[in-house]
PDB file of C-alpha atoms in Angstrom:
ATOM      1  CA  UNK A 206     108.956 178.553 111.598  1.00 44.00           C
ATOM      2  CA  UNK A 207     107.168 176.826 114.051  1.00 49.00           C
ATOM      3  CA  UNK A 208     108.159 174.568 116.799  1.00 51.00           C
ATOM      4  CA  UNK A 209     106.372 171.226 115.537  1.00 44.00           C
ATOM      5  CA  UNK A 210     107.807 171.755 112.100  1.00 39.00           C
ATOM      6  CA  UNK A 211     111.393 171.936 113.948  1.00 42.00           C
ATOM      7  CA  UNK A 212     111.370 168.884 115.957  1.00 44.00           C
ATOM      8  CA  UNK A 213     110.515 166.738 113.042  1.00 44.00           C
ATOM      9  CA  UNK A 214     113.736 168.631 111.005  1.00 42.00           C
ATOM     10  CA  UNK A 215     115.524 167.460 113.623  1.00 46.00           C
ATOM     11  CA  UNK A 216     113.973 163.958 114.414  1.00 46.00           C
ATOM     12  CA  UNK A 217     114.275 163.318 110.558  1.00 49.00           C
ATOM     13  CA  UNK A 218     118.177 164.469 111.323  1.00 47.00           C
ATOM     14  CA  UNK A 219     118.740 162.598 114.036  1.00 47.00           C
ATOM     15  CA  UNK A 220     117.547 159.497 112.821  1.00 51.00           C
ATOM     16  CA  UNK A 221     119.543 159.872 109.565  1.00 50.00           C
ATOM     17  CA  UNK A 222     122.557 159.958 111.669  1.00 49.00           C
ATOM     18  CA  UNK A 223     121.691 156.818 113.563  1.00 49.00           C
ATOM     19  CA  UNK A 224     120.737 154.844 110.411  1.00 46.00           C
ATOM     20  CA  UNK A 225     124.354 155.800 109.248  1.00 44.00           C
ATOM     21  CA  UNK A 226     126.272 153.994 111.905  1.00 50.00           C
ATOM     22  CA  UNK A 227     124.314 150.868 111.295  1.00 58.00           C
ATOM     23  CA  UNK A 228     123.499 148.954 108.021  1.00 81.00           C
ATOM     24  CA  UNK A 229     120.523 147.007 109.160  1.00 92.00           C
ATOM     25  CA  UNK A 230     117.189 147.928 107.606  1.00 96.00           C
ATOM     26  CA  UNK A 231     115.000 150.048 109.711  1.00 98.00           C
ATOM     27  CA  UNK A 232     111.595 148.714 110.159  1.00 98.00           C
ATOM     28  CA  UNK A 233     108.239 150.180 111.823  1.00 98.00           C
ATOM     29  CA  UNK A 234     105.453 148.344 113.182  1.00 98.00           C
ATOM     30  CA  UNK A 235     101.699 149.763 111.578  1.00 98.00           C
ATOM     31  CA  UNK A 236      98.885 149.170 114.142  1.00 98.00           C
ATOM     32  CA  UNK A 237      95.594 149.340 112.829  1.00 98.00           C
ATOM     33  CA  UNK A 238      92.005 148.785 113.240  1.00 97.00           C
ATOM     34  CA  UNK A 239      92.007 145.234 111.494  1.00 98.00           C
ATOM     35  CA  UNK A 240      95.415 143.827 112.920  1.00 98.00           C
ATOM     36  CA  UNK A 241      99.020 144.858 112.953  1.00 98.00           C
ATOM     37  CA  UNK A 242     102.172 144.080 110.313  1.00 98.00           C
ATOM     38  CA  UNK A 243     105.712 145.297 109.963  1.00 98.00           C
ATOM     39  CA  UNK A 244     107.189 146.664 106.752  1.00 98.00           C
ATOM     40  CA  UNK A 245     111.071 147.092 106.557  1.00 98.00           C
ATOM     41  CA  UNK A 246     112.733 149.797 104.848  1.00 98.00           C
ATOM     42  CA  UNK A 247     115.127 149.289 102.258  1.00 98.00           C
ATOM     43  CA  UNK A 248     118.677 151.691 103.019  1.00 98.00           C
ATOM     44  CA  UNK A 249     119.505 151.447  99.090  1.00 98.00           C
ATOM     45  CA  UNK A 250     116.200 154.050  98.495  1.00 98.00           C
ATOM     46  CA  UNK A 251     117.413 156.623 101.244  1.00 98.00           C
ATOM     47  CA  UNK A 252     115.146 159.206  99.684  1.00 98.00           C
ATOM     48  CA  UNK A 253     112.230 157.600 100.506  1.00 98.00           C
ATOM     49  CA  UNK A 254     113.200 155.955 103.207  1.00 98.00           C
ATOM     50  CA  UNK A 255     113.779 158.862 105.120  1.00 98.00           C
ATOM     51  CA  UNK A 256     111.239 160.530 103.784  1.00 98.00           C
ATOM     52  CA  UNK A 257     108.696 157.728 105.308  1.00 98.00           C
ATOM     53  CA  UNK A 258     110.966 157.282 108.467  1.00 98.00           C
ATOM     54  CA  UNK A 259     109.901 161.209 109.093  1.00 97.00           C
ATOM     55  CA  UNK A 260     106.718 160.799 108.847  1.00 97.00           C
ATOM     56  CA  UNK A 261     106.605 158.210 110.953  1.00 98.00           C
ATOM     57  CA  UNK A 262     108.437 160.252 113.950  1.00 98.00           C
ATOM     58  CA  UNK A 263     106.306 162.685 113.935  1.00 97.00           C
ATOM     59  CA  UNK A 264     103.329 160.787 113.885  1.00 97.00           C
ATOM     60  CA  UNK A 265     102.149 162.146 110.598  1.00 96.00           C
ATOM     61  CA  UNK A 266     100.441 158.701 109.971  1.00 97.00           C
ATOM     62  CA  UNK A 267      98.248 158.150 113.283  1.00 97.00           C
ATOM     63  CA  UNK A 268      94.667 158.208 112.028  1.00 97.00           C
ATOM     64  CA  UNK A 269      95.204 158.317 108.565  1.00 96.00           C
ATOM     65  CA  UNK A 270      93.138 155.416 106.364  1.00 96.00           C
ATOM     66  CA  UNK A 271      93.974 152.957 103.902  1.00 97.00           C
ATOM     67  CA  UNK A 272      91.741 154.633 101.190  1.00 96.00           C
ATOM     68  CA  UNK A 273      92.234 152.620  98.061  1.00 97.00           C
ATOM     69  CA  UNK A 274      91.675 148.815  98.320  1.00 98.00           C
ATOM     70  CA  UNK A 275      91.483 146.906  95.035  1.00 98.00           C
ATOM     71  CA  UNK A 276      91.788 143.277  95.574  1.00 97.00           C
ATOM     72  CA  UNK A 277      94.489 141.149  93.695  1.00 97.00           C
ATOM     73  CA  UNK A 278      96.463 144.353  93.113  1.00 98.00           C
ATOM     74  CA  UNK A 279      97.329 146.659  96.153  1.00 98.00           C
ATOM     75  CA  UNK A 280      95.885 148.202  99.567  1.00 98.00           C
ATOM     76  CA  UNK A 281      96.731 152.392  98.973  1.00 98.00           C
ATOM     77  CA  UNK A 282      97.053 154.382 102.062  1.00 97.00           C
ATOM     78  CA  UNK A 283      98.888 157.734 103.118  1.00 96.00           C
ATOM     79  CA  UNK A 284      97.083 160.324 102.136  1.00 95.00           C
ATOM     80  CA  UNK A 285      97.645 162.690 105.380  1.00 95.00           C
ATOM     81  CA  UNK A 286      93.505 164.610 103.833  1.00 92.00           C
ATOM     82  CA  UNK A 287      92.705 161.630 105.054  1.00 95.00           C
ATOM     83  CA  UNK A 288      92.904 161.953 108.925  1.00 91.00           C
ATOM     84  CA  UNK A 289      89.315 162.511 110.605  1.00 84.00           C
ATOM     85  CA  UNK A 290      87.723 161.705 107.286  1.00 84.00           C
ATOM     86  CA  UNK A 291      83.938 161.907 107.022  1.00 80.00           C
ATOM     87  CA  UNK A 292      81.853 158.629 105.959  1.00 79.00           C
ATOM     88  CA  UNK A 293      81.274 159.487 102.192  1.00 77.00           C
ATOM     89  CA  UNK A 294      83.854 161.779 101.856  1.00 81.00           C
ATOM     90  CA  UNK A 295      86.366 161.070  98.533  1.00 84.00           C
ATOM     91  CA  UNK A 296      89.198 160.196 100.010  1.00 85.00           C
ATOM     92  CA  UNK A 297      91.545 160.258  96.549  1.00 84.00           C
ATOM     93  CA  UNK A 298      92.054 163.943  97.350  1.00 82.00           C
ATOM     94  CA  UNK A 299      95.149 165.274  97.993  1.00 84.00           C
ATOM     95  CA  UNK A 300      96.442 168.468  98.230  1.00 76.00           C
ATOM     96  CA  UNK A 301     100.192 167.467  99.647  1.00 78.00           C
ATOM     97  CA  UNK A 302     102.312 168.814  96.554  1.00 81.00           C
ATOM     98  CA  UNK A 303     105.688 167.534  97.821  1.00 90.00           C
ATOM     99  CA  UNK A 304     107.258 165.045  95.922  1.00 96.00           C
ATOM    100  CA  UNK A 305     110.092 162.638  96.467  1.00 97.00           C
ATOM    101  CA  UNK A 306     112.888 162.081  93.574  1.00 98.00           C
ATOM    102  CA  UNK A 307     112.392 158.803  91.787  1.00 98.00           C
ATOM    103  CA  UNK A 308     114.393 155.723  93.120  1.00 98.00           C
ATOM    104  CA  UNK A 309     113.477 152.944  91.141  1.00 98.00           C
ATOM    105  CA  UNK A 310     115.673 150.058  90.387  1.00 96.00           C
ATOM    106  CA  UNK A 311     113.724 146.891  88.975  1.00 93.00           C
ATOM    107  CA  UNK A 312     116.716 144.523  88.560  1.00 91.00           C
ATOM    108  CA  UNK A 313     116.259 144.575  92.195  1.00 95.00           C
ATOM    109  CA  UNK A 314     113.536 145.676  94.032  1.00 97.00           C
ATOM    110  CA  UNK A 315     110.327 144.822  91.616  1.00 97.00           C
ATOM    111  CA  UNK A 316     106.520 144.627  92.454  1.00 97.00           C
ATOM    112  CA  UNK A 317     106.468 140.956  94.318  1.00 98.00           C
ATOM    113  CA  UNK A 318     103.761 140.475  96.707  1.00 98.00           C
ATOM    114  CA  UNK A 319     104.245 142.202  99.762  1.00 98.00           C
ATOM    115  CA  UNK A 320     106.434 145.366  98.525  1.00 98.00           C
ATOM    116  CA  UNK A 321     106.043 148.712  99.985  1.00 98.00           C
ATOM    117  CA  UNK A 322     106.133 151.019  97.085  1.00 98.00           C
ATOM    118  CA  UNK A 323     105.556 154.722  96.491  1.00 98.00           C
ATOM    119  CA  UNK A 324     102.156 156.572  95.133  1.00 97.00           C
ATOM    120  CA  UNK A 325     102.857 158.448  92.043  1.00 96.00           C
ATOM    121  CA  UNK A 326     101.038 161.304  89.300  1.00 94.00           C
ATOM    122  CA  UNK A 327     100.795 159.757  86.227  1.00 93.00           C
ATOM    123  CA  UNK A 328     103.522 159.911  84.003  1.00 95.00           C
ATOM    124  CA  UNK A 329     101.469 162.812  81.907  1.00 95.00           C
ATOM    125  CA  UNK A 330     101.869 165.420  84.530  1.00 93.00           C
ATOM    126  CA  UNK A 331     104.904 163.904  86.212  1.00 96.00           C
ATOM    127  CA  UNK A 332     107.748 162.270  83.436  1.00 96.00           C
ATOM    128  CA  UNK A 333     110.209 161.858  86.238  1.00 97.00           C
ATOM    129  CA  UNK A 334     108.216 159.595  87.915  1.00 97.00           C
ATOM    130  CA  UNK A 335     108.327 161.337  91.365  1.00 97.00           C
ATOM    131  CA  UNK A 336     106.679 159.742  94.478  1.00 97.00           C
ATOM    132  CA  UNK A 337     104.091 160.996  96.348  1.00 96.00           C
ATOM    133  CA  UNK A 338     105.415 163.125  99.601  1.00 96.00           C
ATOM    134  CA  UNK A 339     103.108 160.766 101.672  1.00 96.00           C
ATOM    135  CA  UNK A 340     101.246 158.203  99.803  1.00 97.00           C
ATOM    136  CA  UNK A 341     102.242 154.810  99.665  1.00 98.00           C
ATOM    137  CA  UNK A 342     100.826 150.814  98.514  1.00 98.00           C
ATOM    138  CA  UNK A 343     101.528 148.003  99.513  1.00 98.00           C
ATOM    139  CA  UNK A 344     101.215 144.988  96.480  1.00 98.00           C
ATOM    140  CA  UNK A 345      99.106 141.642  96.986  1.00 98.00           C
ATOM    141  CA  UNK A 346      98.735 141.017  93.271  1.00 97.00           C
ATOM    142  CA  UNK A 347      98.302 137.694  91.525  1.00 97.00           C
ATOM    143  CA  UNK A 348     100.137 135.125  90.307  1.00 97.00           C
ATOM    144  CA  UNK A 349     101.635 134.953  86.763  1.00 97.00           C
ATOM    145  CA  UNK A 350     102.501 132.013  83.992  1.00 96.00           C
ATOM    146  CA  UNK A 351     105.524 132.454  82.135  1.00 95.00           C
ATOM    147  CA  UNK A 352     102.863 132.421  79.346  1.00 95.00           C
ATOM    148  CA  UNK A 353     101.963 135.589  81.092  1.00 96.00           C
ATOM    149  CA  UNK A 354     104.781 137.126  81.482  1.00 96.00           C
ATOM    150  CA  UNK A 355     105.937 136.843  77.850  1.00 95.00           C
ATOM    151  CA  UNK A 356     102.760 138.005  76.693  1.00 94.00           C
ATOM    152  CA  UNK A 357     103.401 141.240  78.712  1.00 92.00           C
ATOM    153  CA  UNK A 358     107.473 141.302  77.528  1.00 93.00           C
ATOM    154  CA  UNK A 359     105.775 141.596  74.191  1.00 92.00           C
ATOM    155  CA  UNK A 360     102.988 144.392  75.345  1.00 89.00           C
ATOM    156  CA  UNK A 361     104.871 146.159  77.325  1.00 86.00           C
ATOM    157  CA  UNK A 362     108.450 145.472  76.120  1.00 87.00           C
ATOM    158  CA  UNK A 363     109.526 144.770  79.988  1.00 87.00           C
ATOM    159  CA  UNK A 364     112.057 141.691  80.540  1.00 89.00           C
ATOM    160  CA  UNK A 365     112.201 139.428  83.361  1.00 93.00           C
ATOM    161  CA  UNK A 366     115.450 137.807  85.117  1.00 93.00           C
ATOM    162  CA  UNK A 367     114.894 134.527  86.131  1.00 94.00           C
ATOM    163  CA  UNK A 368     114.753 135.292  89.810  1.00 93.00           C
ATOM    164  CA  UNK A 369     111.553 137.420  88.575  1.00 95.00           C
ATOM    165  CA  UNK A 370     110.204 135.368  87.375  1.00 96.00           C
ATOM    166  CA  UNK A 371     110.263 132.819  90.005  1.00 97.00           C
ATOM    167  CA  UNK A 372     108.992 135.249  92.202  1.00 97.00           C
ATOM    168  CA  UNK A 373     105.694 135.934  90.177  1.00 97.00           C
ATOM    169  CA  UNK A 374     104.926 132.646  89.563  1.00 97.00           C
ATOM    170  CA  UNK A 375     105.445 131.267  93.172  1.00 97.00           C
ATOM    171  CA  UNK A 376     104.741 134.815  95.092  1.00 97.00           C
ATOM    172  CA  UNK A 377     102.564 136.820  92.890  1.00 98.00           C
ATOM    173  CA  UNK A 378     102.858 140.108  92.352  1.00 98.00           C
ATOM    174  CA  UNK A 379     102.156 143.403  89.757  1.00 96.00           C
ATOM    175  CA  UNK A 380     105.013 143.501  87.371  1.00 96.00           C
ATOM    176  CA  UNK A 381     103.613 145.300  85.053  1.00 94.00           C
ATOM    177  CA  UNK A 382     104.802 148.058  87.544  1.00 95.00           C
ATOM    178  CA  UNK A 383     108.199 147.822  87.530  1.00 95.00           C
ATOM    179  CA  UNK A 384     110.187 150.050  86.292  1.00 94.00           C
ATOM    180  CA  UNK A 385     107.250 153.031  86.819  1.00 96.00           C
ATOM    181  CA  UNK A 386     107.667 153.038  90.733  1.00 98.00           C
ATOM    182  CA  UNK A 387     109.608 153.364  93.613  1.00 98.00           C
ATOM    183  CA  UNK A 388     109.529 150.058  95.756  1.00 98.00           C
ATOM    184  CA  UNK A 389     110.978 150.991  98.907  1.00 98.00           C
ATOM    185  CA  UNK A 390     110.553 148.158 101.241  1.00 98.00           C
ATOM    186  CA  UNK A 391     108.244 145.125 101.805  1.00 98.00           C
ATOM    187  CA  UNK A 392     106.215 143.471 104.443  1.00 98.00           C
ATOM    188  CA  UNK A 393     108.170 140.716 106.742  1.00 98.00           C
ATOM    189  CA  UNK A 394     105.377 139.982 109.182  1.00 98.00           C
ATOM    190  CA  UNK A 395     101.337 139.973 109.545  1.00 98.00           C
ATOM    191  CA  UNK A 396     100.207 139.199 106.553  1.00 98.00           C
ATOM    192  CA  UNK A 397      97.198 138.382 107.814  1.00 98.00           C
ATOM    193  CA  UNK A 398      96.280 141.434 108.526  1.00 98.00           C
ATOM    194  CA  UNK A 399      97.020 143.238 105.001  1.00 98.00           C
ATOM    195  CA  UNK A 400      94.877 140.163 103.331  1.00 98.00           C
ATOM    196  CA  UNK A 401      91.783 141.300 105.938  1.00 98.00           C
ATOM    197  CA  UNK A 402      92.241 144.690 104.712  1.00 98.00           C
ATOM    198  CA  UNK A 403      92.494 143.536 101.223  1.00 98.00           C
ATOM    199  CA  UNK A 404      88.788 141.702 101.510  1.00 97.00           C
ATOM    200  CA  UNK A 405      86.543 145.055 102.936  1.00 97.00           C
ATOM    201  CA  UNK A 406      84.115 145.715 100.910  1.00 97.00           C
ATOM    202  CA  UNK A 407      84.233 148.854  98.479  1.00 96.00           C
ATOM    203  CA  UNK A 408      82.264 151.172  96.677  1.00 94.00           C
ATOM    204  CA  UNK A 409      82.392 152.310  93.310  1.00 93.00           C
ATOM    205  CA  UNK A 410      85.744 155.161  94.211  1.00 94.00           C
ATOM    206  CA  UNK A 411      87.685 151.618  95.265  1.00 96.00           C
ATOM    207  CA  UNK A 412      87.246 153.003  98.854  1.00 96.00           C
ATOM    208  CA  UNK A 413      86.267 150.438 101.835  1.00 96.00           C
ATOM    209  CA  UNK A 414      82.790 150.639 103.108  1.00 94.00           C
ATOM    210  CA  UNK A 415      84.053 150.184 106.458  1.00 95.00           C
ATOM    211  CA  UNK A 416      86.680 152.528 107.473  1.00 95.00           C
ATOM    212  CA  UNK A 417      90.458 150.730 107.545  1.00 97.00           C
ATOM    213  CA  UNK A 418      92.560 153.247 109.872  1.00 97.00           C
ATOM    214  CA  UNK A 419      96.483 153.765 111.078  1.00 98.00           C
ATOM    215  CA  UNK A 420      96.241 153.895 114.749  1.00 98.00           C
ATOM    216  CA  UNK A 421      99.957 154.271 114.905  1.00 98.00           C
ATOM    217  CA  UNK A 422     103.178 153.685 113.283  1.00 98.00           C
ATOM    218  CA  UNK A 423     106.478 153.308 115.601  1.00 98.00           C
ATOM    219  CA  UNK A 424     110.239 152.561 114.354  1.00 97.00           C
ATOM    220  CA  UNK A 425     111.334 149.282 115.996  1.00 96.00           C
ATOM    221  CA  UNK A 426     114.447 149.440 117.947  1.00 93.00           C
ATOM    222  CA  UNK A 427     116.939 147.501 116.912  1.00 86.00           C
ATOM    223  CA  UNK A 428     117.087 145.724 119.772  1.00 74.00           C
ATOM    224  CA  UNK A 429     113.905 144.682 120.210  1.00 76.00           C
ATOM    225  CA  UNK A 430     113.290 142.689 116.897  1.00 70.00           C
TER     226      UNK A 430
END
């Protein structure tokens, strides 16, 4: 076993620990090359939480690229193939097989605008609805009628509490979604920044034209928020 793989066991361990002794939400800052923005993790999914908090330590993140960009629905990044990538190279490869255990709960934590929410298999290959080990997007989404939403109650057969609904129709968001992923966390600052990655150009794999990297990722001290 070597050494690397050890300090980020124990990083991941560590950090578990300290996120024990206090109930605040962890959050990281994300640098990258359009702007920065800060998501905070939610400590009622500590799967994936920790799971993300992990990667983040060991800097599993820095140079990886937002790869997926489709506008009015999310900005998809994570995919660690994606580090170094060459210009033309199809970036929706992935050959990290570990998974994360489902934590979805949509009474709560649904698909508003601005969620951090797991990457997934589709439901063919993967009933339980597992997360991706790595993967992760990030919802800008549109806004919804309650016309809307009824129509998709009937579709889909998905209800909507009131506070939903509110939240589509003045947010925005993808709720057709809930209830088929994980949503782990949300943005609380630089939104700015996810809307100028949300407007790059893209070809026909949904992939920007112009590259949109992760120069870093860093958990923010309590302290310093």
């Amino acid at each position: 076993m070597n050494r690397k793989f050890l300090l980020a066991i124990f990083l991941a361990f560590v950090g578990s620990a300290l996120l024990a002794q206090s109930n605040a939400n962890p959050r990281v800052k994300v640098e990258t090359n359009c702007g920065s923005f800060v998501l905070e993790l939610y400590n009622e999914t500590p799967l994936h939480r920790d799971n993300f908090l992990q990667l983040v330590r060991s800097r599993s993140y820095d140079g990886v690229h937002f790869h997926r960009i489709v506008p009015g629905f999310v900005v998809q990044g994570g995919n660690l193939m994606t580090r170094n990538a060459r210009k033309g190279m199809d970036m929706r490869e992935d050959t990290l097989t570990r998974t994360v255990p489902a934590e979805i709960m949509p009474e709560k934590y649904f698909h508003v605008r601005g969620s951090l929410c797991a990457a997934r298999e589709s439901d063919d290959t993967n009933p339980t609805k597992a997360s991706s080990g790595s993967q992760f997007y990030i919802v800008t989404g549109t806004y919804y009628t309650d016309f809307d939403l009824q129509a998709m109650t009937e579709k889909y057969g998905k209800t909507f509490s009131e506070a939903q609904k509110d939240a589509y129709k003045i947010q925005g968001g993808t709720p057709h979604l809930d209830g088929g992923y994980t949503v782990y966390g949300r943005v609380i600052s630089g939104w700015k920044t996810i809307q100028k990655i949300e407007q790059r150009e893209t070809d026909d794999k949904e992939q920007p034209l112009k590259p949109v990297i992760i120069r870093s990722m860093r958990i923010i001290p309590e302290g310093k928020r």
